[in-house]
PDB file of C-alpha atoms in Angstrom:
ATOM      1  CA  UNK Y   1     -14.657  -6.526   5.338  1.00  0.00           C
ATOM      2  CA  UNK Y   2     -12.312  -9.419   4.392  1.00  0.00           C
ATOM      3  CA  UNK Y   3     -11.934  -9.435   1.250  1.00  0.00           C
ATOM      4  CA  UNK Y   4      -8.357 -10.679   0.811  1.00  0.00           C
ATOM      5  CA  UNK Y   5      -9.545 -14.006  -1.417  1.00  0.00           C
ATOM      6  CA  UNK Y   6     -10.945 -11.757  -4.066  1.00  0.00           C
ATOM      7  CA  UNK Y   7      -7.182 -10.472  -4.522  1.00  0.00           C
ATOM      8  CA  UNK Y   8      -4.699 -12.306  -6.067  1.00  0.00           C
ATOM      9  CA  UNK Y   9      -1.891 -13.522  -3.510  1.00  0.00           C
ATOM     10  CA  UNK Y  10       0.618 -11.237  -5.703  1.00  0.00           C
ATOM     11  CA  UNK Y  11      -1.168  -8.270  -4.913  1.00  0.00           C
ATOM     12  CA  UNK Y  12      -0.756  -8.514  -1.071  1.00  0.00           C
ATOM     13  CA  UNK Y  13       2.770  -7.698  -1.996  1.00  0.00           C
ATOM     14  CA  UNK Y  14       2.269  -4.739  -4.393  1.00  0.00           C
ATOM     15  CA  UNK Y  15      -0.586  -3.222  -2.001  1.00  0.00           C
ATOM     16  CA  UNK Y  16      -0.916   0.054  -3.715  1.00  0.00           C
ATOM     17  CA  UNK Y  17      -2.354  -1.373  -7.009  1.00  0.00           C
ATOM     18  CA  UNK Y  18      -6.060  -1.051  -7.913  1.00  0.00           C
ATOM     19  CA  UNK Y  19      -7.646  -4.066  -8.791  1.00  0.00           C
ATOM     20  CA  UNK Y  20     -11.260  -3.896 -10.054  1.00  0.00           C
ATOM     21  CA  UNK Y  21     -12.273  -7.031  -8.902  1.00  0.00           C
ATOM     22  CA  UNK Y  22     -11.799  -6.303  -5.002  1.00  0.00           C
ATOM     23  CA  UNK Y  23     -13.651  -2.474  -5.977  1.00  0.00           C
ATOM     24  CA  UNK Y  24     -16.594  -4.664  -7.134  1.00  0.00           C
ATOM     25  CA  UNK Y  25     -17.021  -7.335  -4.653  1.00  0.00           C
ATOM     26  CA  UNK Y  26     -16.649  -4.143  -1.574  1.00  0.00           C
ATOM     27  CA  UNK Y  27     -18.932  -1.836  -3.310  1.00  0.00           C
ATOM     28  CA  UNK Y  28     -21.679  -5.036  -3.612  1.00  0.00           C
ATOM     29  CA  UNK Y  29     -21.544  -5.644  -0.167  1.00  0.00           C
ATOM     30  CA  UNK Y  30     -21.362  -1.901   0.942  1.00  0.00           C
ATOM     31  CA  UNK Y  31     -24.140  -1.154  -0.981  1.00  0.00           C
ATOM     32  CA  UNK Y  32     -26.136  -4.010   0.972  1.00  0.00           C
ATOM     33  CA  UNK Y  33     -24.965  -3.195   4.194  1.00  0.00           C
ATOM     34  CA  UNK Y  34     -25.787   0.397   4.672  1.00  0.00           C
ATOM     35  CA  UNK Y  35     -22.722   1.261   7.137  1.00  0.00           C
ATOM     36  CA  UNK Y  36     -23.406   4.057   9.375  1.00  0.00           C
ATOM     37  CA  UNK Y  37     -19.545   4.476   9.485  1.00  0.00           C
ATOM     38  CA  UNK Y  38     -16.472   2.614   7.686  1.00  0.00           C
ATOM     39  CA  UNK Y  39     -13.121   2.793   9.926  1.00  0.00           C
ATOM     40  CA  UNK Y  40     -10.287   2.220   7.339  1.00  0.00           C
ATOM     41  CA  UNK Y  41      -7.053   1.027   9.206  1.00  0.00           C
ATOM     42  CA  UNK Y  42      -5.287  -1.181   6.587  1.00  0.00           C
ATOM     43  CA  UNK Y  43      -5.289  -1.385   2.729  1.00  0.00           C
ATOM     44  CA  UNK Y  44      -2.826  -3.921   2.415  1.00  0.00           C
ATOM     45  CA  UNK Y  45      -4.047  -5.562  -1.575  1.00  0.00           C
ATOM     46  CA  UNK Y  46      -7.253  -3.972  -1.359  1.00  0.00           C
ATOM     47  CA  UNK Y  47      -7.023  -0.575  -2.253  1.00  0.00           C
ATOM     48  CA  UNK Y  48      -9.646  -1.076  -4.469  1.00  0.00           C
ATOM     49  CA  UNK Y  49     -11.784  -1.972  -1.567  1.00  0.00           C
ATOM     50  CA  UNK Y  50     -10.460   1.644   0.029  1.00  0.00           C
ATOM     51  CA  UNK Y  51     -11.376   3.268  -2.745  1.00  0.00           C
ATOM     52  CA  UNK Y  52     -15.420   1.874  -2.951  1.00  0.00           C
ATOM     53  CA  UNK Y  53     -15.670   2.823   0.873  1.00  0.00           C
ATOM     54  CA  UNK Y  54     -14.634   6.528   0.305  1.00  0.00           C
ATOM     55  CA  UNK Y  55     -17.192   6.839  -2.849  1.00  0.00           C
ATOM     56  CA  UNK Y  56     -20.139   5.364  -0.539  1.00  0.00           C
ATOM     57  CA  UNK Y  57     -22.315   7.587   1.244  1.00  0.00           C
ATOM     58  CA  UNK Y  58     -20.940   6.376   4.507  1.00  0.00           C
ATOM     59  CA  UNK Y  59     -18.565   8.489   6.757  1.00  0.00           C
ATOM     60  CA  UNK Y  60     -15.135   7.008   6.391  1.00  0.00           C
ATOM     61  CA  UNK Y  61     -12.268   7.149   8.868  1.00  0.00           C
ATOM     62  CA  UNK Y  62      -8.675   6.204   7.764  1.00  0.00           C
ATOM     63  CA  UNK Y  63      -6.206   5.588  10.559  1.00  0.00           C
ATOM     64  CA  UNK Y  64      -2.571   6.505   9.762  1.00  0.00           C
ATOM     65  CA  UNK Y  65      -0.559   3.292  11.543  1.00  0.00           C
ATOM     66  CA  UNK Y  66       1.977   4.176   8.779  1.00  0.00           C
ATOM     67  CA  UNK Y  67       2.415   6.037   6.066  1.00  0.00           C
ATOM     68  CA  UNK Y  68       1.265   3.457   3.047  1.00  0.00           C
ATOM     69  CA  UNK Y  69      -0.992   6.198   1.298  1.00  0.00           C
ATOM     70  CA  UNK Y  70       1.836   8.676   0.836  1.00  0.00           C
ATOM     71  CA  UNK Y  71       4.659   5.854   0.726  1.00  0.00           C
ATOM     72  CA  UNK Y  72       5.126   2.685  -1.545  1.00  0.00           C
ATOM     73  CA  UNK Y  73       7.447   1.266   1.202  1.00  0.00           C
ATOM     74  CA  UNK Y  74       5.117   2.072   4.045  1.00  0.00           C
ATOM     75  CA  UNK Y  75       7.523   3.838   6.042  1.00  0.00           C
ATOM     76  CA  UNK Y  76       9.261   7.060   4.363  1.00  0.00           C
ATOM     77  CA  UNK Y  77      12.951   5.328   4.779  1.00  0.00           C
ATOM     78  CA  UNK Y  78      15.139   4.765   1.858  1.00  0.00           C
ATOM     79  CA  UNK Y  79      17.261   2.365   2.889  1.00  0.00           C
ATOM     80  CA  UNK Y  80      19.801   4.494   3.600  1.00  0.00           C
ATOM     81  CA  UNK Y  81      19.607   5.702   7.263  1.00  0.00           C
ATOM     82  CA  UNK Y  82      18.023   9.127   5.682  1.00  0.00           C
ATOM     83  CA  UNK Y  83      14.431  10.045   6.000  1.00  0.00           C
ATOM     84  CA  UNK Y  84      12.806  10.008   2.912  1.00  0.00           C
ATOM     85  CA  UNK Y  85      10.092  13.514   2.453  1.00  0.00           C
ATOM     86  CA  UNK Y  86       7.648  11.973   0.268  1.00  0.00           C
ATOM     87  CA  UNK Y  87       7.213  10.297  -3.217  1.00  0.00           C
ATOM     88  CA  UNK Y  88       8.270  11.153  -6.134  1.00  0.00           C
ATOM     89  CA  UNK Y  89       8.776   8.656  -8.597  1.00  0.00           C
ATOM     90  CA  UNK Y  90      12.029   8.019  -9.975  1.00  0.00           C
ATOM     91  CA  UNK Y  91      12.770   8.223  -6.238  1.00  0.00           C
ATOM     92  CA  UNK Y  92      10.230   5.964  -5.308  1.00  0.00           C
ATOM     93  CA  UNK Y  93      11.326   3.824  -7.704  1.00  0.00           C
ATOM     94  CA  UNK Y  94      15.375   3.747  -6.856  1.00  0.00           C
ATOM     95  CA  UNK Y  95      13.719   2.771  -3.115  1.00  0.00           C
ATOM     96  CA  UNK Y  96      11.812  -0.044  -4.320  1.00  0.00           C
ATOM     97  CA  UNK Y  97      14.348  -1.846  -6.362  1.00  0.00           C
ATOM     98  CA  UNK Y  98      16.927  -1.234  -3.224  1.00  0.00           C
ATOM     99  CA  UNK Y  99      14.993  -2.582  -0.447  1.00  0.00           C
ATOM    100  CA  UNK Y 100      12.586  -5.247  -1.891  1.00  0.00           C
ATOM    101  CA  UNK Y 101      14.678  -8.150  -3.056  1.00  0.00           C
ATOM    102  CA  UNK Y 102      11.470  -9.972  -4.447  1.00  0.00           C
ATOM    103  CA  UNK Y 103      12.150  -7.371  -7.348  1.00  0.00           C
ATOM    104  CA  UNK Y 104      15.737  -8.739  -7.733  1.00  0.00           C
ATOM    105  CA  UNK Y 105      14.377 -12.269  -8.045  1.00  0.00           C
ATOM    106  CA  UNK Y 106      11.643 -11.209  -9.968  1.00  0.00           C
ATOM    107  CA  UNK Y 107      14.299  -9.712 -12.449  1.00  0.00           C
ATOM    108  CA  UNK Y 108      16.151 -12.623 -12.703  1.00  0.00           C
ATOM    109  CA  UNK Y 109      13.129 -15.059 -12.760  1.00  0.00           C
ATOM    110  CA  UNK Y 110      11.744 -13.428 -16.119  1.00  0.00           C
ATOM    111  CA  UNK Y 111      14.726 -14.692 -18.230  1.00  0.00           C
ATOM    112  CA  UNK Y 112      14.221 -18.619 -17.048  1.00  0.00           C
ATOM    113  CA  UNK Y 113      11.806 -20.855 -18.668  1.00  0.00           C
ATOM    114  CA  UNK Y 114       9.403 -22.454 -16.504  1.00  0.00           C
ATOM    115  CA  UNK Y 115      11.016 -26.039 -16.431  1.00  0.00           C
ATOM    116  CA  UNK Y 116      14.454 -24.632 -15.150  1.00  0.00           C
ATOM    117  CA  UNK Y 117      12.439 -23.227 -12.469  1.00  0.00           C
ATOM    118  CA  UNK Y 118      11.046 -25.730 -11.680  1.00  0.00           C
ATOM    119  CA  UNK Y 119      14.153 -27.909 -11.689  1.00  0.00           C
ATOM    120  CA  UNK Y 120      15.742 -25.075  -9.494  1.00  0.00           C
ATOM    121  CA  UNK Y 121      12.893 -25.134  -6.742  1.00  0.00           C
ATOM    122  CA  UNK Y 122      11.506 -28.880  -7.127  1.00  0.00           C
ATOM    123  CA  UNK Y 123       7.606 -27.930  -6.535  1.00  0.00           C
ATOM    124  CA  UNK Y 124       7.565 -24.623  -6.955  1.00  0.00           C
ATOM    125  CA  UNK Y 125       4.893 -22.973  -9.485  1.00  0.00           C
ATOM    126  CA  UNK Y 126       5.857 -21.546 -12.663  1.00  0.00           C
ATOM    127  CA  UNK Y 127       2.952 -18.848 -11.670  1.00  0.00           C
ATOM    128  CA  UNK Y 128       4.959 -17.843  -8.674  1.00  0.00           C
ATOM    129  CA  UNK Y 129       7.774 -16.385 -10.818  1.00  0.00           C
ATOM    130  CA  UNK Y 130       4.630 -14.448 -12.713  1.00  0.00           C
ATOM    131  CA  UNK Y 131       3.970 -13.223  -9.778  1.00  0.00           C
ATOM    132  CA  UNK Y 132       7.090 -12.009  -8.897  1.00  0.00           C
ATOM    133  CA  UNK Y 133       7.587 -10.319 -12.123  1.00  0.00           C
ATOM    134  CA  UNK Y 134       3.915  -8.381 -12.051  1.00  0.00           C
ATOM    135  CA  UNK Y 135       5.589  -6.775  -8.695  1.00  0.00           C
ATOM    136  CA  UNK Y 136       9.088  -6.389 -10.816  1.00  0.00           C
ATOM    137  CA  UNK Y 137       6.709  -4.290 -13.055  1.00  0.00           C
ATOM    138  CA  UNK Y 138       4.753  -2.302 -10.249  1.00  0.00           C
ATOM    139  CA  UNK Y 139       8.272  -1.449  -8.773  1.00  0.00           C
ATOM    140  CA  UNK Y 140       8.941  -0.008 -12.714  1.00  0.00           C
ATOM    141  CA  UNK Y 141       6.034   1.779 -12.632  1.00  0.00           C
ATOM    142  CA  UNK Y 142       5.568   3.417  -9.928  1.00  0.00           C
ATOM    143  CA  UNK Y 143       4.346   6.842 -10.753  1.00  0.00           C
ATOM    144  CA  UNK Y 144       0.906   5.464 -12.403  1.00  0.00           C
ATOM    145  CA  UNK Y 145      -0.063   4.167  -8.659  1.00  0.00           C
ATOM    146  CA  UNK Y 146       1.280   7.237  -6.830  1.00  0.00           C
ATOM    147  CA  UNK Y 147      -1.879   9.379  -7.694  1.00  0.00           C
ATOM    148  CA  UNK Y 148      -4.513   7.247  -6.153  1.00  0.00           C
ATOM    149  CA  UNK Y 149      -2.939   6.780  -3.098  1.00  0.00           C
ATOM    150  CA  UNK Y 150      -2.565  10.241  -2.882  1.00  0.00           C
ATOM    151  CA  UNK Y 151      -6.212  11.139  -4.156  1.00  0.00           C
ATOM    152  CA  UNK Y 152      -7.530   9.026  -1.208  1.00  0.00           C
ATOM    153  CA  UNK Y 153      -5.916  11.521   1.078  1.00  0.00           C
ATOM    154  CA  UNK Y 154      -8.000  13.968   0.268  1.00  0.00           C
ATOM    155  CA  UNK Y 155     -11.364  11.539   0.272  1.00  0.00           C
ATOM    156  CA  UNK Y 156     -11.557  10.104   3.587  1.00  0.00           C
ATOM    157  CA  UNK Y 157     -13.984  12.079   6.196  1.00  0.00           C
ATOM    158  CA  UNK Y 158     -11.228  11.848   8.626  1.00  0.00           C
ATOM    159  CA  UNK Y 159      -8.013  10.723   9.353  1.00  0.00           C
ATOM    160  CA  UNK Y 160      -6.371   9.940  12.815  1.00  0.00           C
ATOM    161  CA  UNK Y 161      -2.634  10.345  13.150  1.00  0.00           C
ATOM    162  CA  UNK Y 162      -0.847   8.558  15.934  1.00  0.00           C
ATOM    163  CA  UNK Y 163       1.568  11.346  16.195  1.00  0.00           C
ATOM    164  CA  UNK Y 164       2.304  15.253  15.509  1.00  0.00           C
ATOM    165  CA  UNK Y 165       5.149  14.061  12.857  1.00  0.00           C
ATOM    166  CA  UNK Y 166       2.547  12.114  11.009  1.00  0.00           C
ATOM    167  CA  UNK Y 167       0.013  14.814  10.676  1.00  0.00           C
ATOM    168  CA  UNK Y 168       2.531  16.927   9.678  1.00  0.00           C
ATOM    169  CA  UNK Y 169       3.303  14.521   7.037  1.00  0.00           C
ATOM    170  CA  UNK Y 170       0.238  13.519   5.877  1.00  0.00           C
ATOM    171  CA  UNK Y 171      -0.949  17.726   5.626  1.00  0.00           C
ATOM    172  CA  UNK Y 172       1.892  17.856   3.455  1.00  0.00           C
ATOM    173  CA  UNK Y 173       0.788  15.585   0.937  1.00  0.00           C
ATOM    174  CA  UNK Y 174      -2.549  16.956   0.720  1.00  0.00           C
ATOM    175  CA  UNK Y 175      -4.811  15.576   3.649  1.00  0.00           C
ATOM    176  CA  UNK Y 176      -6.787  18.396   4.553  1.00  0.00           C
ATOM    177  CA  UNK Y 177      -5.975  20.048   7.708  1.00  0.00           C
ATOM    178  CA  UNK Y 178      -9.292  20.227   8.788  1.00  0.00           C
ATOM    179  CA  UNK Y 179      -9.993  16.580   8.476  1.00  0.00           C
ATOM    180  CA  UNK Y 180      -6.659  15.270  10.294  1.00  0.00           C
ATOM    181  CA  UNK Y 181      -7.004  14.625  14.137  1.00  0.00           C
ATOM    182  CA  UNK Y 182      -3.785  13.787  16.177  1.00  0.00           C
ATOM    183  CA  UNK Y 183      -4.578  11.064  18.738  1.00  0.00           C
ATOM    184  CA  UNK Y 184      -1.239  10.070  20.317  1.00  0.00           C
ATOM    185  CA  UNK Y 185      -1.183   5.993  21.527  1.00  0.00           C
ATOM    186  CA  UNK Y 186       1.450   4.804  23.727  1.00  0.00           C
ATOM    187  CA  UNK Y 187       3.077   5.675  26.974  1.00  0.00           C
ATOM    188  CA  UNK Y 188       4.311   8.628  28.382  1.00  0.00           C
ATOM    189  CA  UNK Y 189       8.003   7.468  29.865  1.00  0.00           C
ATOM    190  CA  UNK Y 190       7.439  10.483  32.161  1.00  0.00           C
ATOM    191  CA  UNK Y 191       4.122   9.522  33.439  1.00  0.00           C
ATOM    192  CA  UNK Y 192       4.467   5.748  34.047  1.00  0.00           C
ATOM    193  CA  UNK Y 193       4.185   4.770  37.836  1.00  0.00           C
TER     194      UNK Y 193
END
């Protein structure tokens, strides 16, 4: 399902927040198509959409390419050459604010009135800046989006890891064991000819 134009452009950048239009418009056409399967791979802006496939009656598969459901920056890495072990939100929130310098702008934008923005980037939308300060406020609060991306964890059918570290992770934060299945991708370096 495409269902990016139903989401606001803003939201592509704060992915993990759960817009009820895009929940509508996917369980509408769900509920027409009848899947005998949904594969979920990507959620980025339409969590919502995520959310309407995992409350249909259809088997739903989520594929792990990273690690966006237990991670608001996709990638458990703070910024600081450290692993990160999972969210917790006035850690997820330090992260955020450190390596997304849309929040920086956004925090600077807020205190300029729309013509001096304009005069600073000749052609540039006044509603840009709003946009950039609706993801200054998801990066402030944090902890009311951690949950559902969480929850869904525990929702999907099944969920393929690309990797034994993955799994791991993903166990941790509450995917059931049962339900995650490690399918490696890549090539062995041992085994190439």
């Amino acid at each position: 399902l495409h269902l990016h134009e139903v989401s606001r452009s803003a939201r592509m950048h704060v992915p993990h927040v759960f817009e009820e239009e895009v929940y509508q418009a996917a369980k509408t056409i769900l509920a027409g198509l009848h899947p005998e399967s949904i594969h979920a791979h990507n959620f980025q802006g339409l969590i919502g959409a995520v959310c309407a496939a995992v409350e249909s009656s259809a088997p739903t598969v989520y594929t792990a390419h990273d690690f966006g459901l237990i991670c608001m920056s996709w990638y458990l890495y703070d910024g600081t050459l450290t692993p990160c072990s999972g969210p917790e939100p006035s850690k997820c929130r330090r992260c955020l604010i450190r390596n997304h310098p849309v929040s920086i702008q956004a925090s600077i934008a807020r205190h300029l009135p729309a013509a001096v923005l304009k005069r600073l980037k000749p052609g540039v939308d006044p509603r840009s800046y709003q946009r950039l300060n609706e993801i200054r406020r998801f990066h402030e609060t944090v902890e009311t989006h951690l949950p559902l991306a969480l929850g869904l964890l525990k929702r999907f059918d099944a969920i393929v890891a690309p990797s034994p570290w993955m799994a791991q992770a993903l166990i941790r934060h509450g995917a059931p064991a049962e339900r995650v299945h490690l399918v490696t991708c890549g090539v062995s370096r041992w085994n190439v000819a």
